PDB file of C-alpha atoms in Angstrom:
ATOM      1  CA  MET O  65     131.707 133.856 165.772  1.00  0.00           C
ATOM      2  CA  LEU O  66     128.896 133.516 168.185  1.00  0.00           C
ATOM      3  CA  TYR O  67     131.058 135.507 171.052  1.00  0.00           C
ATOM      4  CA  ILE O  68     131.415 138.357 168.249  1.00  0.00           C
ATOM      5  CA  ARG O  69     127.744 138.245 167.580  1.00  0.00           C
ATOM      6  CA  SER O  70     126.831 138.300 171.580  1.00  0.00           C
ATOM      7  CA  SER O  71     129.171 140.864 172.039  1.00  0.00           C
ATOM      8  CA  VAL O  72     127.638 143.142 169.222  1.00  0.00           C
ATOM      9  CA  ASN O  73     124.266 142.585 170.568  1.00  0.00           C
ATOM     10  CA  TYR O  74     124.936 143.302 174.089  1.00  0.00           C
ATOM     11  CA  LYS O  75     126.607 146.635 172.701  1.00  0.00           C
ATOM     12  CA  ARG O  76     123.992 147.254 170.979  1.00  0.00           C
ATOM     13  CA  ASN O  77     121.352 146.603 173.599  1.00  0.00           C
ATOM     14  CA  THR O  78     123.205 148.328 176.193  1.00  0.00           C
ATOM     15  CA  ALA O  79     123.322 151.424 173.939  1.00  0.00           C
ATOM     16  CA  LYS O  80     119.379 151.152 173.500  1.00  0.00           C
ATOM     17  CA  HIS O  81     119.107 151.065 177.278  1.00  0.00           C
ATOM     18  CA  ILE O  82     121.510 154.176 177.647  1.00  0.00           C
ATOM     19  CA  LEU O  83     119.439 155.895 174.848  1.00  0.00           C
ATOM     20  CA  PHE O  84     116.102 155.364 176.738  1.00  0.00           C
ATOM     21  CA  LEU O  85     117.365 156.722 180.034  1.00  0.00           C
ATOM     22  CA  ILE O  86     118.398 159.370 178.088  1.00  0.00           C
ATOM     23  CA  ILE O  87     115.183 160.256 176.560  1.00  0.00           C
ATOM     24  CA  SER O  88     113.169 159.320 179.913  1.00  0.00           C
ATOM     25  CA  ILE O  89     115.103 162.058 181.893  1.00  0.00           C
ATOM     26  CA  VAL O  90     114.697 164.649 179.060  1.00  0.00           C
ATOM     27  CA  LEU O  91     111.015 163.617 178.898  1.00  0.00           C
ATOM     28  CA  SER O  92     110.488 163.797 182.820  1.00  0.00           C
ATOM     29  CA  ILE O  93     112.527 167.094 182.931  1.00  0.00           C
ATOM     30  CA  VAL O  94     110.653 169.004 180.001  1.00  0.00           C
ATOM     31  CA  PRO O  95     106.985 169.310 181.523  1.00  0.00           C
ATOM     32  CA  GLU O  96     108.354 170.355 184.755  1.00  0.00           C
ATOM     33  CA  GLU O  97     109.915 173.525 182.571  1.00  0.00           C
ATOM     34  CA  VAL O  98     107.032 174.078 180.282  1.00  0.00           C
ATOM     35  CA  SER O  99     104.753 174.138 183.573  1.00  0.00           C
ATOM     36  CA  ALA O 100     107.373 176.637 185.075  1.00  0.00           C
ATOM     37  CA  GLN O 101     106.863 178.714 182.233  1.00  0.00           C
ATOM     38  CA  ASN O 102     103.033 178.462 182.327  1.00  0.00           C
ATOM     39  CA  SER O 103     102.669 179.133 185.991  1.00  0.00           C
ATOM     40  CA  LYS O 104     103.644 181.691 188.665  1.00  0.00           C
ATOM     41  CA  SER O 105     103.400 182.292 192.216  1.00  0.00           C
ATOM     42  CA  SER O 106     100.232 183.243 193.069  1.00  0.00           C
ATOM     43  CA  SER O 107     101.259 185.406 196.157  1.00  0.00           C
ATOM     44  CA  GLN O 108     103.727 186.849 194.176  1.00  0.00           C
ATOM     45  CA  ILE O 109     101.164 187.861 191.432  1.00  0.00           C
ATOM     46  CA  LEU O 110      98.718 189.002 193.995  1.00  0.00           C
ATOM     47  CA  SER O 111     101.278 191.284 196.030  1.00  0.00           C
ATOM     48  CA  ALA O 112     102.344 192.896 192.759  1.00  0.00           C
ATOM     49  CA  MET O 113      98.496 194.169 191.884  1.00  0.00           C
ATOM     50  CA  VAL O 114      97.830 195.089 195.623  1.00  0.00           C
ATOM     51  CA  GLY O 115     100.930 197.091 195.843  1.00  0.00           C
ATOM     52  CA  LYS O 116     100.423 199.129 192.384  1.00  0.00           C
ATOM     53  CA  ILE O 117      97.055 199.911 193.634  1.00  0.00           C
ATOM     54  CA  ARG O 118      98.039 201.165 197.513  1.00  0.00           C
ATOM     55  CA  SER O 119     100.885 203.084 195.942  1.00  0.00           C
ATOM     56  CA  ALA O 120      98.620 205.064 193.834  1.00  0.00           C
ATOM     57  CA  PRO O 121      97.299 208.534 195.232  1.00  0.00           C
ATOM     58  CA  SER O 122      94.310 207.953 193.394  1.00  0.00           C
ATOM     59  CA  VAL O 123      92.769 205.182 190.823  1.00  0.00           C
ATOM     60  CA  LYS O 124      90.012 205.413 188.611  1.00  0.00           C
ATOM     61  CA  MET O 125      88.677 202.216 186.525  1.00  0.00           C
ATOM     62  CA  GLU O 126      86.212 202.037 183.729  1.00  0.00           C
ATOM     63  CA  PHE O 127      84.408 198.710 183.820  1.00  0.00           C
ATOM     64  CA  GLU O 128      81.448 196.326 181.838  1.00  0.00           C
ATOM     65  CA  PHE O 129      79.498 194.109 184.129  1.00  0.00           C
ATOM     66  CA  LEU O 130      78.054 191.395 182.157  1.00  0.00           C
ATOM     67  CA  ALA O 131      75.874 188.485 182.968  1.00  0.00           C
ATOM     68  CA  VAL O 132      76.679 185.161 181.205  1.00  0.00           C
ATOM     69  CA  ASP O 133      75.144 181.821 180.997  1.00  0.00           C
ATOM     70  CA  LYS O 134      76.958 178.506 182.274  1.00  0.00           C
ATOM     71  CA  LEU O 135      78.932 178.386 178.842  1.00  0.00           C
ATOM     72  CA  GLY O 136      80.371 181.809 179.202  1.00  0.00           C
ATOM     73  CA  LEU O 137      78.481 183.303 176.747  1.00  0.00           C
ATOM     74  CA  GLN O 138      76.430 186.545 177.476  1.00  0.00           C
ATOM     75  CA  ASN O 139      73.133 186.499 178.780  1.00  0.00           C
ATOM     76  CA  PRO O 140      70.977 189.127 177.103  1.00  0.00           C
ATOM     77  CA  ALA O 141      68.187 188.418 179.473  1.00  0.00           C
ATOM     78  CA  ARG O 142      69.971 189.525 182.321  1.00  0.00           C
ATOM     79  CA  GLU O 143      71.110 192.824 183.460  1.00  0.00           C
ATOM     80  CA  SER O 144      74.605 194.073 182.210  1.00  0.00           C
ATOM     81  CA  TYR O 145      75.927 197.721 182.249  1.00  0.00           C
ATOM     82  CA  SER O 146      78.856 199.994 182.128  1.00  0.00           C
ATOM     83  CA  GLY O 147      80.227 202.365 184.584  1.00  0.00           C
ATOM     84  CA  SER O 148      83.257 203.717 186.471  1.00  0.00           C
ATOM     85  CA  VAL O 149      84.804 203.899 189.981  1.00  0.00           C
ATOM     86  CA  THR O 150      86.854 206.168 191.152  1.00  0.00           C
ATOM     87  CA  ALA O 151      89.071 205.913 194.615  1.00  0.00           C
ATOM     88  CA  SER O 152      91.660 207.745 196.566  1.00  0.00           C
ATOM     89  CA  GLY O 153      92.270 206.243 199.982  1.00  0.00           C
ATOM     90  CA  ASP O 154      89.345 205.230 201.954  1.00  0.00           C
ATOM     91  CA  PHE O 155      87.086 207.115 199.555  1.00  0.00           C
ATOM     92  CA  TYR O 156      85.546 205.722 196.709  1.00  0.00           C
ATOM     93  CA  LYS O 157      82.672 206.377 194.261  1.00  0.00           C
ATOM     94  CA  LEU O 158      80.928 204.043 191.834  1.00  0.00           C
ATOM     95  CA  TYR O 159      78.713 205.242 188.723  1.00  0.00           C
ATOM     96  CA  ASN O 160      76.661 204.114 186.191  1.00  0.00           C
ATOM     97  CA  SER O 161      73.518 205.313 184.373  1.00  0.00           C
ATOM     98  CA  ASN O 162      70.793 203.886 186.845  1.00  0.00           C
ATOM     99  CA  PHE O 163      73.030 203.632 190.369  1.00  0.00           C
ATOM    100  CA  GLU O 164      75.638 205.883 192.078  1.00  0.00           C
ATOM    101  CA  LEU O 165      77.494 204.834 195.205  1.00  0.00           C
ATOM    102  CA  PHE O 166      79.524 207.693 197.355  1.00  0.00           C
ATOM    103  CA  CYS O 167      81.789 206.378 200.516  1.00  0.00           C
ATOM    104  CA  ASP O 168      83.596 209.040 202.417  1.00  0.00           C
ATOM    105  CA  GLY O 169      85.300 206.628 204.643  1.00  0.00           C
ATOM    106  CA  GLU O 170      82.460 206.892 207.282  1.00  0.00           C
ATOM    107  CA  THR O 171      79.263 207.170 205.308  1.00  0.00           C
ATOM    108  CA  LYS O 172      77.576 205.466 202.670  1.00  0.00           C
ATOM    109  CA  TRP O 173      75.080 206.756 200.327  1.00  0.00           C
ATOM    110  CA  MET O 174      73.583 204.549 197.208  1.00  0.00           C
ATOM    111  CA  VAL O 175      71.697 206.497 194.691  1.00  0.00           C
ATOM    112  CA  ASN O 176      68.999 204.781 192.940  1.00  0.00           C
ATOM    113  CA  HIS O 177      68.027 206.866 189.925  1.00  0.00           C
ATOM    114  CA  SER O 178      65.575 204.310 188.748  1.00  0.00           C
ATOM    115  CA  GLU O 179      63.758 204.315 191.781  1.00  0.00           C
ATOM    116  CA  GLY O 180      64.435 207.905 192.756  1.00  0.00           C
ATOM    117  CA  GLU O 181      65.667 206.543 196.063  1.00  0.00           C
ATOM    118  CA  VAL O 182      68.786 207.211 198.426  1.00  0.00           C
ATOM    119  CA  THR O 183      69.629 204.839 201.082  1.00  0.00           C
ATOM    120  CA  ILE O 184      72.124 206.043 203.848  1.00  0.00           C
ATOM    121  CA  PHE O 185      74.024 203.986 206.247  1.00  0.00           C
ATOM    122  CA  HIS O 186      77.390 203.331 207.896  1.00  0.00           C
ATOM    123  CA  HIS O 187      80.327 202.371 205.872  1.00  0.00           C
ATOM    124  CA  ASP O 188      81.609 199.131 206.746  1.00  0.00           C
ATOM    125  CA  PRO O 189      85.478 198.724 205.938  1.00  0.00           C
ATOM    126  CA  GLY O 190      84.597 194.877 206.199  1.00  0.00           C
ATOM    127  CA  GLN O 191      82.804 194.853 203.178  1.00  0.00           C
ATOM    128  CA  THR O 192      84.576 193.979 200.435  1.00  0.00           C
ATOM    129  CA  ASP O 193      81.828 192.953 197.794  1.00  0.00           C
ATOM    130  CA  ILE O 194      83.603 193.426 194.106  1.00  0.00           C
ATOM    131  CA  VAL O 195      80.057 195.298 192.693  1.00  0.00           C
ATOM    132  CA  GLU O 196      79.833 197.298 196.167  1.00  0.00           C
ATOM    133  CA  ASN O 197      83.904 198.086 196.684  1.00  0.00           C
ATOM    134  CA  PRO O 198      85.695 196.970 193.899  1.00  0.00           C
ATOM    135  CA  MET O 199      88.538 198.735 195.607  1.00  0.00           C
ATOM    136  CA  GLY O 200      88.403 197.039 198.693  1.00  0.00           C
ATOM    137  CA  PHE O 201      87.990 193.643 196.923  1.00  0.00           C
ATOM    138  CA  PHE O 202      91.335 194.238 194.799  1.00  0.00           C
ATOM    139  CA  THR O 203      93.126 195.106 198.398  1.00  0.00           C
ATOM    140  CA  THR O 204      92.093 192.376 200.378  1.00  0.00           C
ATOM    141  CA  VAL O 205      92.325 189.435 198.217  1.00  0.00           C
ATOM    142  CA  GLU O 206      95.412 188.408 199.829  1.00  0.00           C
ATOM    143  CA  SER O 207      93.749 187.899 203.140  1.00  0.00           C
ATOM    144  CA  ALA O 208      90.260 187.366 202.542  1.00  0.00           C
ATOM    145  CA  TYR O 209      90.597 184.376 200.149  1.00  0.00           C
ATOM    146  CA  ASN O 210      92.319 180.921 199.573  1.00  0.00           C
ATOM    147  CA  PHE O 211      93.967 180.545 196.087  1.00  0.00           C
ATOM    148  CA  PRO O 212      96.165 177.589 194.747  1.00  0.00           C
ATOM    149  CA  GLU O 213      99.918 178.119 195.104  1.00  0.00           C
ATOM    150  CA  ARG O 214     100.678 178.796 191.207  1.00  0.00           C
ATOM    151  CA  ALA O 215      98.553 180.997 188.693  1.00  0.00           C
ATOM    152  CA  LYS O 216      97.754 180.026 185.358  1.00  0.00           C
ATOM    153  CA  SER O 217      98.851 182.050 182.203  1.00  0.00           C
ATOM    154  CA  GLU O 218      96.569 182.487 179.827  1.00  0.00           C
ATOM    155  CA  ILE O 219      95.193 184.661 176.818  1.00  0.00           C
ATOM    156  CA  ILE O 220      91.828 186.309 177.123  1.00  0.00           C
ATOM    157  CA  LYS O 221      89.378 185.229 174.081  1.00  0.00           C
ATOM    158  CA  SER O 222      85.526 186.045 173.318  1.00  0.00           C
ATOM    159  CA  VAL O 223      85.049 188.248 176.234  1.00  0.00           C
ATOM    160  CA  SER O 224      84.872 191.761 175.290  1.00  0.00           C
ATOM    161  CA  PRO O 225      86.995 193.719 172.649  1.00  0.00           C
ATOM    162  CA  SER O 226      88.750 196.074 175.273  1.00  0.00           C
ATOM    163  CA  VAL O 227      90.405 192.729 176.666  1.00  0.00           C
ATOM    164  CA  ASN O 228      90.452 190.414 173.761  1.00  0.00           C
ATOM    165  CA  GLY O 229      94.039 189.106 173.605  1.00  0.00           C
ATOM    166  CA  GLN O 230      95.839 190.336 176.937  1.00  0.00           C
ATOM    167  CA  GLN O 231      98.157 188.015 178.602  1.00  0.00           C
ATOM    168  CA  VAL O 232      96.872 187.348 181.709  1.00  0.00           C
ATOM    169  CA  TRP O 233      97.608 185.279 185.157  1.00  0.00           C
ATOM    170  CA  SER O 234      94.310 183.644 186.303  1.00  0.00           C
ATOM    171  CA  ILE O 235      94.103 182.962 189.789  1.00  0.00           C
ATOM    172  CA  GLU O 236      91.067 181.172 191.379  1.00  0.00           C
ATOM    173  CA  LEU O 237      89.987 182.564 194.737  1.00  0.00           C
ATOM    174  CA  LYS O 238      87.900 181.020 197.517  1.00  0.00           C
ATOM    175  CA  PRO O 239      86.321 183.364 199.705  1.00  0.00           C
ATOM    176  CA  LYS O 240      87.037 182.240 203.417  1.00  0.00           C
ATOM    177  CA  ASN O 241      84.152 184.150 204.740  1.00  0.00           C
ATOM    178  CA  LYS O 242      81.519 181.064 203.967  1.00  0.00           C
ATOM    179  CA  ARG O 243      78.575 183.602 203.807  1.00  0.00           C
ATOM    180  CA  ALA O 244      79.782 185.673 201.004  1.00  0.00           C
ATOM    181  CA  PRO O 245      77.385 185.899 198.393  1.00  0.00           C
ATOM    182  CA  TYR O 246      79.658 184.069 195.748  1.00  0.00           C
ATOM    183  CA  LYS O 247      81.542 180.838 196.206  1.00  0.00           C
ATOM    184  CA  GLU O 248      84.010 181.346 193.845  1.00  0.00           C
ATOM    185  CA  ILE O 249      85.949 184.136 191.694  1.00  0.00           C
ATOM    186  CA  VAL O 250      88.239 183.775 189.260  1.00  0.00           C
ATOM    187  CA  LEU O 251      90.627 187.299 188.913  1.00  0.00           C
ATOM    188  CA  SER O 252      92.761 187.690 185.713  1.00  0.00           C
ATOM    189  CA  ILE O 253      95.883 190.310 186.214  1.00  0.00           C
ATOM    190  CA  ASN O 254      97.763 191.607 183.067  1.00  0.00           C
ATOM    191  CA  SER O 255     101.050 190.015 183.114  1.00  0.00           C
ATOM    192  CA  ALA O 256     102.642 192.973 181.916  1.00  0.00           C
ATOM    193  CA  THR O 257     101.186 195.819 183.919  1.00  0.00           C
ATOM    194  CA  ASN O 258     100.040 194.040 186.850  1.00  0.00           C
ATOM    195  CA  GLN O 259      96.733 195.787 186.769  1.00  0.00           C
ATOM    196  CA  PRO O 260      93.260 193.894 187.200  1.00  0.00           C
ATOM    197  CA  THR O 261      91.910 192.775 183.591  1.00  0.00           C
ATOM    198  CA  LEU O 262      88.960 190.653 184.224  1.00  0.00           C
ATOM    199  CA  VAL O 263      87.059 189.133 187.197  1.00  0.00           C
ATOM    200  CA  LYS O 264      84.763 186.296 186.729  1.00  0.00           C
ATOM    201  CA  TYR O 265      82.446 185.316 189.816  1.00  0.00           C
ATOM    202  CA  THR O 266      80.133 182.453 190.536  1.00  0.00           C
ATOM    203  CA  SER O 267      77.515 183.490 193.397  1.00  0.00           C
ATOM    204  CA  ARG O 268      75.918 181.058 195.626  1.00  0.00           C
ATOM    205  CA  ASP O 269      72.713 180.161 193.241  1.00  0.00           C
ATOM    206  CA  ASN O 270      75.551 179.408 190.348  1.00  0.00           C
ATOM    207  CA  SER O 271      74.631 182.688 188.438  1.00  0.00           C
ATOM    208  CA  VAL O 272      77.790 183.705 186.751  1.00  0.00           C
ATOM    209  CA  TYR O 273      79.181 187.463 186.256  1.00  0.00           C
ATOM    210  CA  ILE O 274      81.664 188.766 184.560  1.00  0.00           C
ATOM    211  CA  VAL O 275      83.448 192.462 185.367  1.00  0.00           C
ATOM    212  CA  VAL O 276      85.303 193.346 182.547  1.00  0.00           C
ATOM    213  CA  ILE O 277      87.872 196.059 183.468  1.00  0.00           C
ATOM    214  CA  LYS O 278      88.178 198.138 180.216  1.00  0.00           C
ATOM    215  CA  GLU O 279      90.921 200.722 181.620  1.00  0.00           C
ATOM    216  CA  PHE O 280      92.410 201.079 185.070  1.00  0.00           C
ATOM    217  CA  LYS O 281      94.835 204.159 185.640  1.00  0.00           C
ATOM    218  CA  SER O 282      96.609 205.778 188.696  1.00  0.00           C
ATOM    219  CA  LEU O 283      96.011 209.439 189.126  1.00  0.00           C
ATOM    220  CA  PRO O 284      98.653 211.643 190.401  1.00  0.00           C
ATOM    221  CA  GLN O 285      97.368 213.346 193.343  1.00  0.00           C
ATOM    222  CA  GLN O 286      94.656 212.640 195.944  1.00  0.00           C
ATOM    223  CA  LEU O 287      91.419 213.739 195.017  1.00  0.00           C
ATOM    224  CA  PRO O 288      89.227 216.133 197.461  1.00  0.00           C
ATOM    225  CA  LYS O 289      86.651 214.120 200.056  1.00  0.00           C
ATOM    226  CA  SER O 290      83.886 216.747 198.415  1.00  0.00           C
ATOM    227  CA  ILE O 291      83.607 214.545 195.605  1.00  0.00           C
ATOM    228  CA  PHE O 292      82.989 211.508 197.396  1.00  0.00           C
ATOM    229  CA  THR O 293      79.815 212.563 198.493  1.00  0.00           C
ATOM    230  CA  PRO O 294      76.299 212.720 196.774  1.00  0.00           C
ATOM    231  CA  PRO O 295      75.323 216.390 195.597  1.00  0.00           C
ATOM    232  CA  SER O 296      73.210 218.448 197.464  1.00  0.00           C
ATOM    233  CA  PRO O 297      70.422 218.792 197.452  1.00  0.00           C
ATOM    234  CA  LEU O 298      69.169 215.704 195.437  1.00  0.00           C
ATOM    235  CA  PRO O 299      67.252 215.670 192.389  1.00  0.00           C
ATOM    236  CA  PRO O 300      63.370 216.697 193.311  1.00  0.00           C
ATOM    237  CA  GLY O 301      61.112 213.415 194.442  1.00  0.00           C
ATOM    238  CA  TYR O 302      64.014 211.137 195.440  1.00  0.00           C
ATOM    239  CA  LYS O 303      63.057 209.010 198.670  1.00  0.00           C
ATOM    240  CA  THR O 304      65.502 209.316 200.980  1.00  0.00           C
ATOM    241  CA  ASN O 305      66.006 206.177 203.523  1.00  0.00           C
ATOM    242  CA  ASP O 306      68.578 206.968 206.509  1.00  0.00           C
ATOM    243  CA  LEU O 307      69.721 203.548 208.141  1.00  0.00           C
ATOM    244  CA  ARG O 308      72.420 205.053 210.341  1.00  0.00           C
TER     245      ARG O 308
END
């Protein structure tokens, strides 16, 4: 009788051990599967975005520039504005109501309407600051920044009605250039279109800014060089600083 009970207990204990082993194996696999679903190769995502931008004859981007506080909330005491960027090859133009920037691939004109001033200088292709040269920034992220192996999948919330609810891949970028004016950038790319959606960057003084990309579209043809130079003559009374 004792032998039978011992045998039964042994079988029960063995069954428990087997069940525990199976559960342990399943639990060790599930997080990897979930992780694989919620992350993707950063290099693949960036390459797809860069390829889409470079393959277009011209592109146009409507954006909103927001200054935010440490909690990520818009700070009304700091500068915020809307604008657009048009680019074709090495040419680009940035516009908002107070400021325009023109670049024909060789020369750059900064037109400050608030101050009534125009500054002219040689174009530096290596200058790819997101505010000054957005397209240069987007097309050099693979080489100019360090980034993690995997991107993070998330849904944009409480930023702007134009992008809230979008499913994106977010990638944290660290500039290789130690003299860059910012220390960290988070680039969010729409997972369905491979187009940039949101850029959040932190400056060296810990100020935080967000560029909301309200619309990003490819244009079917190259644009004439003339639209990437300021109108002539400039409005009367504007001061010109030629730094070439």
